[in-house]
Coordinates of C-alpha atoms in Angstrom, one line a residue:
M1214 CA -7.3 -83.8 3.8
H1215 CA -6.3 -82.2 0.6
R1216 CA -9.2 -79.8 0.6
K1217 CA -8.4 -78.7 4.2
Q1218 CA -4.8 -77.8 3.1
V1219 CA -6.2 -75.8 0.2
K1220 CA -8.6 -74.0 2.4
S1221 CA -5.9 -73.1 4.9
S1222 CA -3.6 -71.9 2.2
G1223 CA -6.3 -69.6 0.8
L1224 CA -7.0 -68.2 4.3
S1225 CA -3.4 -67.4 4.8
Q1226 CA -3.2 -65.6 1.5
S1227 CA -6.2 -63.5 2.2
V1228 CA -4.8 -62.6 5.6
G1229 CA -1.5 -61.6 4.1
S1230 CA -3.2 -59.5 1.4
W1231 CA -5.2 -57.7 4.1
E1232 CA -2.1 -57.0 6.1
R1233 CA -0.3 -55.6 3.1
S1234 CA -3.3 -53.4 2.3
F1235 CA -3.4 -52.2 5.9
E1236 CA 0.3 -51.4 5.8
R1237 CA -0.1 -49.5 2.5
D1238 CA -3.0 -47.5 3.9
R1239 CA -1.1 -46.7 7.1
A1240 CA 1.9 -45.5 5.1
S1241 CA -0.2 -43.4 2.8
A1242 CA -1.9 -41.8 5.8
T1243 CA 1.4 -40.9 7.4
L1244 CA 2.5 -39.3 4.1
R1245 CA -0.8 -37.3 3.6
V1246 CA -0.7 -33.5 3.7
T1247 CA -3.9 -31.3 3.6
V1248 CA -4.3 -27.9 2.1
R1249 CA -5.1 -26.5 5.5
E1250 CA -1.7 -27.8 6.8
V1251 CA 0.1 -26.2 3.8
V1252 CA -1.6 -22.8 4.6
A1253 CA -1.4 -22.9 8.4
D1254 CA 1.7 -25.0 9.5
P1255 CA 5.3 -23.7 9.5
V1256 CA 6.9 -23.6 6.0
L1257 CA 9.9 -25.8 6.6
V1258 CA 7.9 -28.5 8.5
V1259 CA 5.5 -28.8 5.6
A1260 CA 8.3 -28.7 3.1
E1261 CA 10.0 -31.6 4.8
K1262 CA 6.8 -33.7 4.7
M1263 CA 6.1 -32.9 1.0
R1264 CA 9.6 -33.9 -0.1
N1265 CA 8.7 -37.5 0.8
L1266 CA 5.3 -37.5 -1.1
P1267 CA 5.0 -39.3 -4.4
R1268 CA 3.9 -37.4 -7.5
D1269 CA 0.3 -38.7 -7.5
V1270 CA -0.2 -37.5 -4.0
L1271 CA 1.1 -34.0 -4.9
D1272 CA -1.2 -33.9 -7.9
G1273 CA -4.1 -34.9 -5.7
L1274 CA -3.2 -32.1 -3.2
K1275 CA -3.1 -29.6 -6.1
A1276 CA -6.5 -30.8 -7.4
S1277 CA -7.9 -30.4 -3.9
A1278 CA -6.5 -26.8 -3.7
K1279 CA -8.0 -26.0 -7.1
D1280 CA -11.4 -27.3 -6.1
L1281 CA -11.2 -25.2 -2.9
V1282 CA -10.5 -22.0 -4.8
E1283 CA -13.1 -22.6 -7.5
S1284 CA -15.9 -24.2 -5.5
S1285 CA -18.7 -21.9 -4.4
D1286 CA -19.8 -24.5 -1.8
R1287 CA -16.4 -24.2 0.0
R1288 CA -16.3 -20.4 -0.1
E1289 CA -16.3 -20.0 3.6
E1290 CA -13.4 -22.4 4.1
F1291 CA -11.5 -20.6 1.3
L1292 CA -12.0 -17.2 3.0
Q1293 CA -10.9 -18.6 6.3
L1294 CA -7.7 -20.0 4.8
Q1295 CA -7.1 -16.6 3.2
R1296 CA -7.4 -14.9 6.6
I1297 CA -5.0 -17.4 8.2
L1298 CA -2.5 -16.7 5.4
Q1299 CA -2.8 -13.0 5.8
T1300 CA -1.9 -13.2 9.6
R1301 CA 1.3 -15.3 9.1
N1302 CA 4.6 -13.5 9.6
D1303 CA 7.0 -16.4 8.9
L1304 CA 6.7 -16.3 5.1
S1305 CA 10.1 -14.9 4.5
S1306 CA 12.0 -15.0 1.2
D1307 CA 14.7 -17.4 2.6
A1308 CA 12.2 -19.8 4.1
L1309 CA 10.0 -19.9 0.9
H1310 CA 13.1 -20.5 -1.3
K1311 CA 13.8 -23.6 0.8
S1312 CA 10.3 -24.9 0.5
H1313 CA 8.6 -27.3 -1.9
R1314 CA 7.4 -25.8 -5.2
T1315 CA 3.9 -27.4 -4.9
Q1316 CA 3.7 -25.9 -1.5
V1317 CA 4.3 -22.4 -2.8
E1318 CA 2.0 -22.9 -5.7
I1319 CA -0.9 -23.7 -3.3
L1320 CA 0.0 -20.7 -1.1
V1321 CA 0.0 -18.4 -4.1
A1322 CA -3.3 -19.9 -5.4
V1323 CA -5.0 -19.4 -2.1
K1324 CA -3.7 -15.9 -1.5
T1325 CA -4.5 -14.6 -5.0
G1326 CA -7.7 -16.7 -5.5
N1327 CA -6.3 -17.7 -8.9
P1328 CA -6.1 -21.5 -9.6
A1329 CA -4.0 -20.8 -12.8
F1330 CA -0.9 -21.0 -10.7
L1331 CA -1.7 -24.6 -9.9
L1332 CA -1.8 -25.5 -13.6
Q1333 CA 1.4 -23.9 -14.8
D1334 CA 5.0 -24.9 -14.3
N1335 CA 6.3 -21.6 -12.9
Q1336 CA 9.7 -21.2 -11.3
L1337 CA 10.0 -21.2 -7.6
K1338 CA 11.6 -17.7 -7.6
L1339 CA 8.7 -16.2 -9.6
L1340 CA 6.1 -17.8 -7.2
V1341 CA 7.9 -16.4 -4.2
E1342 CA 7.9 -13.0 -5.7
V1343 CA 4.2 -13.2 -6.4
L1344 CA 3.5 -14.3 -2.8
L1345 CA 5.6 -11.5 -1.4
H1346 CA 3.9 -8.8 -3.6
S1347 CA 7.1 -8.1 -5.6
R1348 CA 5.6 -9.4 -8.9
C1349 CA 2.2 -9.0 -10.5
R1350 CA -0.3 -11.8 -9.6
N1351 CA -1.9 -11.7 -13.1
V1352 CA -0.5 -14.8 -14.9
Q1353 CA -0.7 -12.9 -18.2
C1354 CA 1.3 -10.0 -16.9
L1355 CA 3.7 -11.0 -14.1
S1356 CA 5.5 -7.6 -14.2
Q1357 CA 8.1 -6.8 -11.6
L1358 CA 6.6 -4.4 -9.0
P1359 CA 6.4 -1.5 -8.9
V1360 CA 6.2 -1.2 -12.7
D1361 CA 8.7 1.3 -14.1
N1362 CA 9.6 2.1 -10.4
C1363 CA 6.5 4.2 -10.2
E1364 CA 6.3 6.3 -7.0
C1365 CA 2.7 7.4 -7.1
K1366 CA 0.6 7.0 -4.0
I1367 CA -1.3 4.0 -5.4
C1368 CA 1.8 2.0 -6.4
T1369 CA 3.5 2.8 -3.0
Q1370 CA 0.5 2.2 -0.7
K1371 CA -1.2 -0.8 -2.3
N1372 CA 0.7 -4.1 -1.9
G1373 CA 0.9 -6.1 -5.1
F1374 CA -0.7 -3.4 -7.2
C1375 CA 0.4 -3.4 -10.9
N1376 CA -0.4 -0.3 -12.9
A1377 CA 0.1 -2.2 -16.2
C1378 CA -3.1 -4.3 -15.8
M1379 CA -5.0 -3.4 -12.6
C1380 CA -7.7 -0.9 -11.8
V1381 CA -6.6 1.9 -9.5
V1382 CA -9.9 1.6 -7.6
C1383 CA -10.6 -2.1 -7.1
S1384 CA -7.1 -3.5 -7.9
K1385 CA -8.7 -6.2 -10.1
F1386 CA -7.8 -7.2 -13.6
D1387 CA -9.4 -8.9 -16.6
T1388 CA -8.6 -9.8 -20.2
A1389 CA -10.6 -7.0 -21.8
H1390 CA -8.7 -4.8 -24.3
S1391 CA -9.6 -2.4 -27.0
T1392 CA -12.7 -1.4 -25.1
C1393 CA -14.5 1.5 -23.4
S1394 CA -14.9 -0.5 -20.2
W1395 CA -11.4 0.7 -19.2
V1396 CA -10.3 4.4 -19.1
G1397 CA -6.7 5.5 -18.7
C1398 CA -4.8 8.6 -17.5
D1399 CA -2.9 10.4 -20.3
Y1400 CA -0.3 11.5 -17.8
C1401 CA 0.7 8.5 -15.7
I1402 CA -0.8 5.7 -17.9
H1403 CA -2.7 4.2 -14.9
W1404 CA -6.0 2.5 -15.7
C1405 CA -9.5 2.3 -14.1
H1406 CA -12.7 0.3 -14.8
T1407 CA -15.3 2.6 -16.3
D1408 CA -17.8 1.2 -13.8
C1409 CA -15.5 1.9 -10.9
G1410 CA -14.8 5.4 -12.1
L1411 CA -18.5 6.1 -12.4
R1412 CA -19.3 4.6 -9.0
K1413 CA -16.6 6.6 -7.2
M1414 CA -17.3 9.8 -9.2
Y1415 CA -13.8 9.8 -10.8
I1416 CA -15.6 10.2 -14.2
K1417 CA -17.4 13.5 -14.1
P1418 CA -17.5 16.9 -15.8
G1419 CA -14.5 19.2 -15.4
T1420 CA -14.4 21.2 -12.2
T1421 CA -12.4 24.2 -13.5
P1422 CA -14.5 27.1 -14.9
G1423 CA -14.9 26.9 -18.7
T1424 CA -14.3 23.1 -18.7
S1425 CA -17.6 21.2 -18.8
E1426 CA -16.6 18.1 -20.9
M1427 CA -16.5 14.6 -19.3
Q1428 CA -13.1 13.8 -17.8
F1429 CA -11.3 11.0 -15.9
H1430 CA -9.9 12.3 -12.7
C1431 CA -6.9 10.1 -11.9
I1432 CA -6.4 9.3 -8.2
A1433 CA -2.8 8.2 -8.8
C1434 CA -1.4 11.5 -10.1
G1435 CA -4.3 13.9 -9.7
H1436 CA -4.4 14.8 -13.5
T1437 CA -7.4 14.8 -15.7
S1438 CA -7.9 13.2 -19.1
E1439 CA -10.7 14.0 -21.6
L1440 CA -12.9 11.1 -22.6
F1441 CA -14.6 12.1 -25.8
G1442 CA -11.4 11.7 -27.8
F1443 CA -10.7 8.4 -26.0
V1444 CA -14.0 6.9 -27.0
K1445 CA -13.6 8.2 -30.5
E1446 CA -10.2 6.5 -30.8
V1447 CA -11.6 3.2 -29.5
F1448 CA -14.5 3.1 -32.0
A1449 CA -12.2 4.2 -34.9
S1450 CA -9.7 1.4 -34.1
C1451 CA -11.9 -1.5 -33.1
A1452 CA -15.6 -1.0 -33.9
K1453 CA -15.5 -2.8 -37.3
S1454 CA -14.2 -6.0 -35.6
W1455 CA -17.1 -6.1 -33.0
N1456 CA -20.1 -8.3 -33.3
R1457 CA -23.6 -7.2 -32.3
G1458 CA -23.3 -8.1 -28.6
V1459 CA -19.9 -6.4 -28.2
L1460 CA -21.1 -3.3 -30.1
V1461 CA -24.2 -3.0 -27.8
K1462 CA -22.0 -3.4 -24.8
E1463 CA -19.5 -0.7 -25.9
L1464 CA -22.3 1.7 -26.9
D1465 CA -24.0 1.2 -23.5
C1466 CA -20.6 1.9 -21.8
A1467 CA -20.2 5.1 -23.8
R1468 CA -23.8 6.1 -23.0
R1469 CA -23.3 5.7 -19.2
M1470 CA -20.0 7.4 -19.4
F1471 CA -21.5 10.6 -20.9
Q1472 CA -24.9 10.4 -19.2
G1473 CA -24.0 13.2 -16.8
S1474 CA -22.2 15.3 -19.5
E1475 CA -22.8 19.1 -19.4
D1476 CA -21.3 20.0 -22.8
L1477 CA -23.1 19.7 -26.1
R1478 CA -21.1 16.9 -27.9
G1479 CA -21.1 14.8 -24.8
R1480 CA -24.9 14.9 -24.6
Q1481 CA -25.2 14.2 -28.3
L1482 CA -22.9 11.2 -27.9
C1483 CA -25.1 9.9 -25.0
R1484 CA -28.3 10.3 -27.1
R1485 CA -26.7 8.9 -30.2
A1486 CA -25.5 5.8 -28.3
G1487 CA -29.0 5.2 -26.9
Q1488 CA -30.5 5.4 -30.4
M1489 CA -28.0 2.9 -31.8
I1490 CA -28.6 0.5 -28.9
A1491 CA -32.4 0.6 -29.4
K1492 CA -32.1 -0.1 -33.2
L1493 CA -29.6 -2.9 -32.7
E1494 CA -31.7 -4.6 -30.0
S1495 CA -34.8 -4.5 -32.2
N1496 CA -32.8 -5.7 -35.2
N1497 CA -33.7 -2.6 -37.2
L1498 CA -30.1 -1.8 -38.0
D1499 CA -27.2 -3.8 -39.3
V1500 CA -24.0 -4.0 -37.2
A1501 CA -21.9 -2.5 -40.1
E1502 CA -24.3 0.3 -40.6
A1503 CA -24.4 1.1 -36.9
C1504 CA -20.5 1.2 -36.8
N1505 CA -20.4 3.4 -39.9
A1506 CA -23.0 5.7 -38.4
M1507 CA -21.0 6.1 -35.2
L1508 CA -17.8 6.7 -37.1
R1509 CA -19.5 9.4 -39.2
F1510 CA -20.8 10.9 -35.9
F1511 CA -17.2 11.1 -34.4
E1512 CA -15.7 12.4 -37.6
A1513 CA -18.3 15.2 -38.2
D1514 CA -18.1 18.8 -36.9
F1515 CA -20.7 19.6 -34.3
P1516 CA -23.5 20.4 -34.3
D1517 CA -24.5 20.1 -38.1
S1518 CA -22.9 16.8 -38.7
K1519 CA -25.5 15.0 -36.6
N1520 CA -28.2 16.0 -39.0
V1521 CA -26.2 14.7 -41.9
S1522 CA -25.7 11.4 -40.2
L1523 CA -29.4 11.1 -39.4
L1524 CA -30.2 11.6 -43.1
E1525 CA -27.7 9.0 -44.1
D1526 CA -29.1 6.5 -41.7
D1527 CA -32.6 7.0 -43.1
E1528 CA -31.2 6.6 -46.6
H1529 CA -29.7 3.3 -45.6
A1530 CA -33.0 2.2 -44.1
T1531 CA -34.9 3.0 -47.3
A1532 CA -32.3 1.7 -49.8
G1533 CA -32.5 -1.7 -51.6
A1534 CA -35.8 -1.4 -53.5
A1535 CA -35.6 -3.5 -56.6
R1536 CA -37.9 -1.2 -58.7
I1537 CA -39.5 2.2 -58.4
D1538 CA -43.2 2.7 -58.8
P1539 CA -45.5 5.6 -57.8
N1540 CA -46.3 3.9 -54.4
T1541 CA -42.6 3.6 -53.7
V1542 CA -42.0 7.2 -54.7
L1543 CA -44.9 8.3 -52.4
E1544 CA -43.6 6.2 -49.5
R1545 CA -40.1 7.6 -50.0
A1546 CA -41.4 11.1 -50.2
T1547 CA -43.4 10.6 -47.0
L1548 CA -40.4 9.1 -45.3
A1549 CA -38.2 11.9 -46.5
L1550 CA -40.7 14.4 -45.2
Q1551 CA -40.8 12.7 -41.8
T1552 CA -37.0 12.6 -41.8
Y1553 CA -36.8 16.3 -42.6
D1554 CA -39.4 17.1 -39.9
R1555 CA -37.3 15.1 -37.4
V1556 CA -34.2 16.8 -38.6
L1557 CA -35.8 20.2 -38.3
E1558 CA -37.0 19.4 -34.8
E1559 CA -33.5 18.2 -33.8
K1560 CA -32.1 21.4 -35.3
R1561 CA -34.4 23.4 -33.1
T1562 CA -33.3 21.3 -30.1
D1563 CA -29.7 21.8 -31.0
A1564 CA -30.2 25.5 -31.5
A1565 CA -31.9 25.7 -28.1
E1566 CA -29.1 23.7 -26.6
M1567 CA -26.5 26.0 -28.2
Q1568 CA -28.3 29.1 -26.9
Y1569 CA -28.5 27.5 -23.5
E1570 CA -24.8 26.7 -23.8
R1571 CA -23.9 30.2 -24.8
A1572 CA -25.9 31.6 -21.9
R1573 CA -24.2 29.2 -19.6
K1574 CA -20.8 30.1 -20.9
K1575 CA -21.6 33.8 -20.6
A1576 CA -22.7 33.2 -17.0
E1577 CA -19.5 31.2 -16.4
I1578 CA -17.4 34.1 -17.8
E1579 CA -19.2 36.7 -15.7
E1580 CA -18.7 34.4 -12.7
L1581 CA -15.1 34.0 -13.5
E1582 CA -14.6 37.7 -13.8
S1583 CA -16.3 38.2 -10.5
I1584 CA -14.1 35.6 -9.0
V1585 CA -11.0 37.4 -10.4
R1586 CA -12.1 40.7 -9.0
I1587 CA -12.7 39.1 -5.6
K1588 CA -9.4 37.4 -5.7
Q1589 CA -7.6 40.7 -6.6
A1590 CA -9.3 42.4 -3.7
E1591 CA -8.3 39.5 -1.4
A1592 CA -4.8 39.7 -2.8
K1593 CA -4.6 43.4 -1.9
M1594 CA -6.0 42.7 1.6
F1595 CA -3.6 39.9 2.2
Q1596 CA -0.7 42.0 0.9
A1597 CA -1.7 44.8 3.4
R1598 CA -1.9 42.2 6.2
A1599 CA 1.4 40.8 5.1
D1600 CA 3.0 44.2 5.3
E1601 CA 1.5 44.8 8.7
A1602 CA 2.7 41.4 9.9
S1603 CA 6.2 42.1 8.5
R1604 CA 6.3 45.4 10.5
E1605 CA 5.1 43.5 13.6
A1606 CA 7.7 40.9 13.0
E1607 CA 10.5 43.5 12.8
G1608 CA 9.3 45.1 16.1
L1609 CA 9.2 41.7 17.8
Q1610 CA 12.6 41.0 16.5
R1611 CA 14.0 44.2 18.0
I1612 CA 12.3 43.3 21.3
V1613 CA 13.7 39.8 21.3
L1614 CA 17.2 41.2 20.5
A1615 CA 17.0 43.6 23.5
K1616 CA 15.8 40.9 25.7
C1617 CA 18.6 38.6 24.5
V1618 CA 21.2 41.3 25.4
K1619 CA 19.6 41.8 28.8
V1620 CA 19.5 38.1 29.5
E1621 CA 23.1 37.8 28.4
Q1622 CA 24.2 40.6 30.9
E1623 CA 22.2 39.0 33.7
Y1624 CA 23.8 35.7 32.9
V1625 CA 27.3 37.2 33.0
G1626 CA 26.6 38.9 36.4
K1627 CA 25.1 35.7 37.9
K1628 CA 28.0 33.7 36.6
S1629 CA 30.6 36.1 38.1
K1630 CA 28.7 36.1 41.5
L1631 CA 28.5 32.3 41.4
Q1632 CA 32.2 32.0 40.7
L1633 CA 33.0 34.4 43.6
L1634 CA 30.9 32.3 45.9
E1635 CA 32.6 29.1 44.7
A1636 CA 36.0 30.8 45.3
E1637 CA 35.0 31.8 48.9
E1638 CA 33.8 28.3 49.6
K1639 CA 37.0 26.8 48.3
R1640 CA 39.0 29.2 50.5
K1641 CA 37.1 28.2 53.6
R1642 CA 37.7 24.5 52.8
K1643 CA 41.5 25.1 52.4
F1644 CA 41.6 27.0 55.7
E1645 CA 39.8 24.2 57.5
D1646 CA 42.3 21.7 56.0
L1647 CA 45.2 23.9 57.2
Q1648 CA 43.8 24.0 60.7
F1649 CA 43.4 20.3 60.7
L1650 CA 47.0 19.8 59.6
E1651 CA 48.3 22.2 62.2
K1652 CA 46.4 20.4 64.9
G1653 CA 47.8 17.2 63.7
S1654 CA 51.3 18.5 63.8
S1655 CA 51.0 19.7 67.5
N1656 CA 49.6 16.3 68.5
F1657 CA 52.6 14.6 66.8
D1658 CA 55.0 16.7 68.9
I1659 CA 53.3 15.6 72.1
V1660 CA 53.4 12.0 71.1
R1661 CA 57.0 12.3 70.2
K1662 CA 57.8 13.8 73.7
L1663 CA 55.8 11.1 75.4
M1664 CA 57.8 8.5 73.4
G1665 CA 61.0 10.0 74.7
D1666 CA 59.8 10.0 78.3
L1667 CA 58.7 6.4 77.8
Q1668 CA 62.1 5.4 76.5
D1669 CA 63.8 7.1 79.5
L1670 CA 61.5 5.2 81.8
L1671 CA 62.3 2.0 80.1
G1672 CA 66.0 2.8 80.5
N1673 CA 65.6 3.4 84.2
M1674 CA 63.6 0.3 84.6
E1675 CA 66.3 -1.7 82.9
A1676 CA 69.0 -0.1 85.2
A1677 CA 67.0 -0.9 88.3
K1678 CA 66.5 -4.5 87.1
Q1679 CA 70.2 -4.8 86.5
L1680 CA 71.0 -3.3 90.0
Q1681 CA 68.5 -5.7 91.6
A1682 CA 70.2 -8.6 89.8
E1683 CA 73.6 -7.5 91.1
E1684 CA 72.2 -7.2 94.7
V1685 CA 70.7 -10.7 94.4
S1686 CA 74.1 -12.0 93.1
G1687 CA 75.9 -10.4 96.1
I1688 CA 73.4 -11.8 98.6
E1689 CA 73.8 -15.3 97.1
A1690 CA 77.6 -15.0 97.2
Y1691 CA 77.5 -13.8 100.8
L1692 CA 75.2 -16.8 101.8
E1693 CA 77.5 -19.2 100.0
R1694 CA 80.6 -17.8 101.9
Y1695 CA 78.6 -18.0 105.1
L1696 CA 77.7 -21.5 104.6
Q1697 CA 81.2 -22.5 103.8
S1698 CA 82.6 -20.9 107.0
R1699 CA 80.2 -22.9 109.1

């Protein structure tokens, strides 16, 4: 009997535990909100749900949103939510300021594709401004947009574009600085990825006659900026702090930047960067020596300095011997002879390039002079046409003036005739009204006469009726007397 009571008590406890677990799961299910609901459902409805959620549920929701943004397996779902977010038109500033902060953090993370907004405690106002494109979406920038109230076509036409940290071509940003992988405009201080500029042909030789150096053609303001001095400044300021991998990357960037150069120093820089990359990748050159060689290259006067730097590189390559013997002297002499042969060959190449450059410049000057002569002839022709057009315009003006006078006269005549016709029509209407009134007056006199006759007739009828009454009274009196006499 005792064991039965214990068994029954344990069964009731397990049933109660199961009921409490069921109630807890049902309550948590009613309080659950998904990332899709945050993105797709009305703002205030989701905000009301999220205000009742405990902290651990909100943290789990943010973790789910972070996994959605970062996971490559859920890429299609993420892009679908981005498309839904782009089509919404109820994301107003007032509604978002009344929403839950975690809700806005998820919306910003999905829209920008940056999970960093889920990991920082940003103010609700800042998150709303990022979502509505009035503040930069780069968490390391967060500048108010447009930066410095810029009115260029890029800042005014691209929603959410920040000229302080984004590329004018792809509108993306990164953490790179002190590098040749970004090029900037000297006029409007807008920036562009070097790869984007090369792909879109915004980095190219100058288009004006006499300007063949590589330039960055800014699409924001239309100005051009030379690139040789920019690369020189980057190397002078930062090259000594680079490791081997960074140096190779920057040299490759400079090489690709000047690969299509038409001027002498641009081609020399491209060739020089290629030589340094080959030596660094084969470990035949130290990083410090490569940096010094590039700095000497930039500091030298063209074209002779290149030969000097080559000799210095060869001296670095052969330095460090502990003692000198005849074999070493012979090796050094052979190496020096090879170096001088190479230098001589490069001098010949440079001389040929200079001769080609002078011939090209001469051809450009002749072409420019020919263009000037053509433009002068065109200017004279256009001036003659302008004079002829001016005379034709004066003649047309006189014709127009005469036609205006004629039209004015015709207008005055037609207006007078129209006024006369209107006056005649008005006179006819007044005459008809007068006739109608006269006819009405004569009818009134007839009616008045008939009324008088009618009154006379009524008077006669009244007198006849009175006479008849008197006759009846006389007859009655006569009959009464007659009856009395009988």
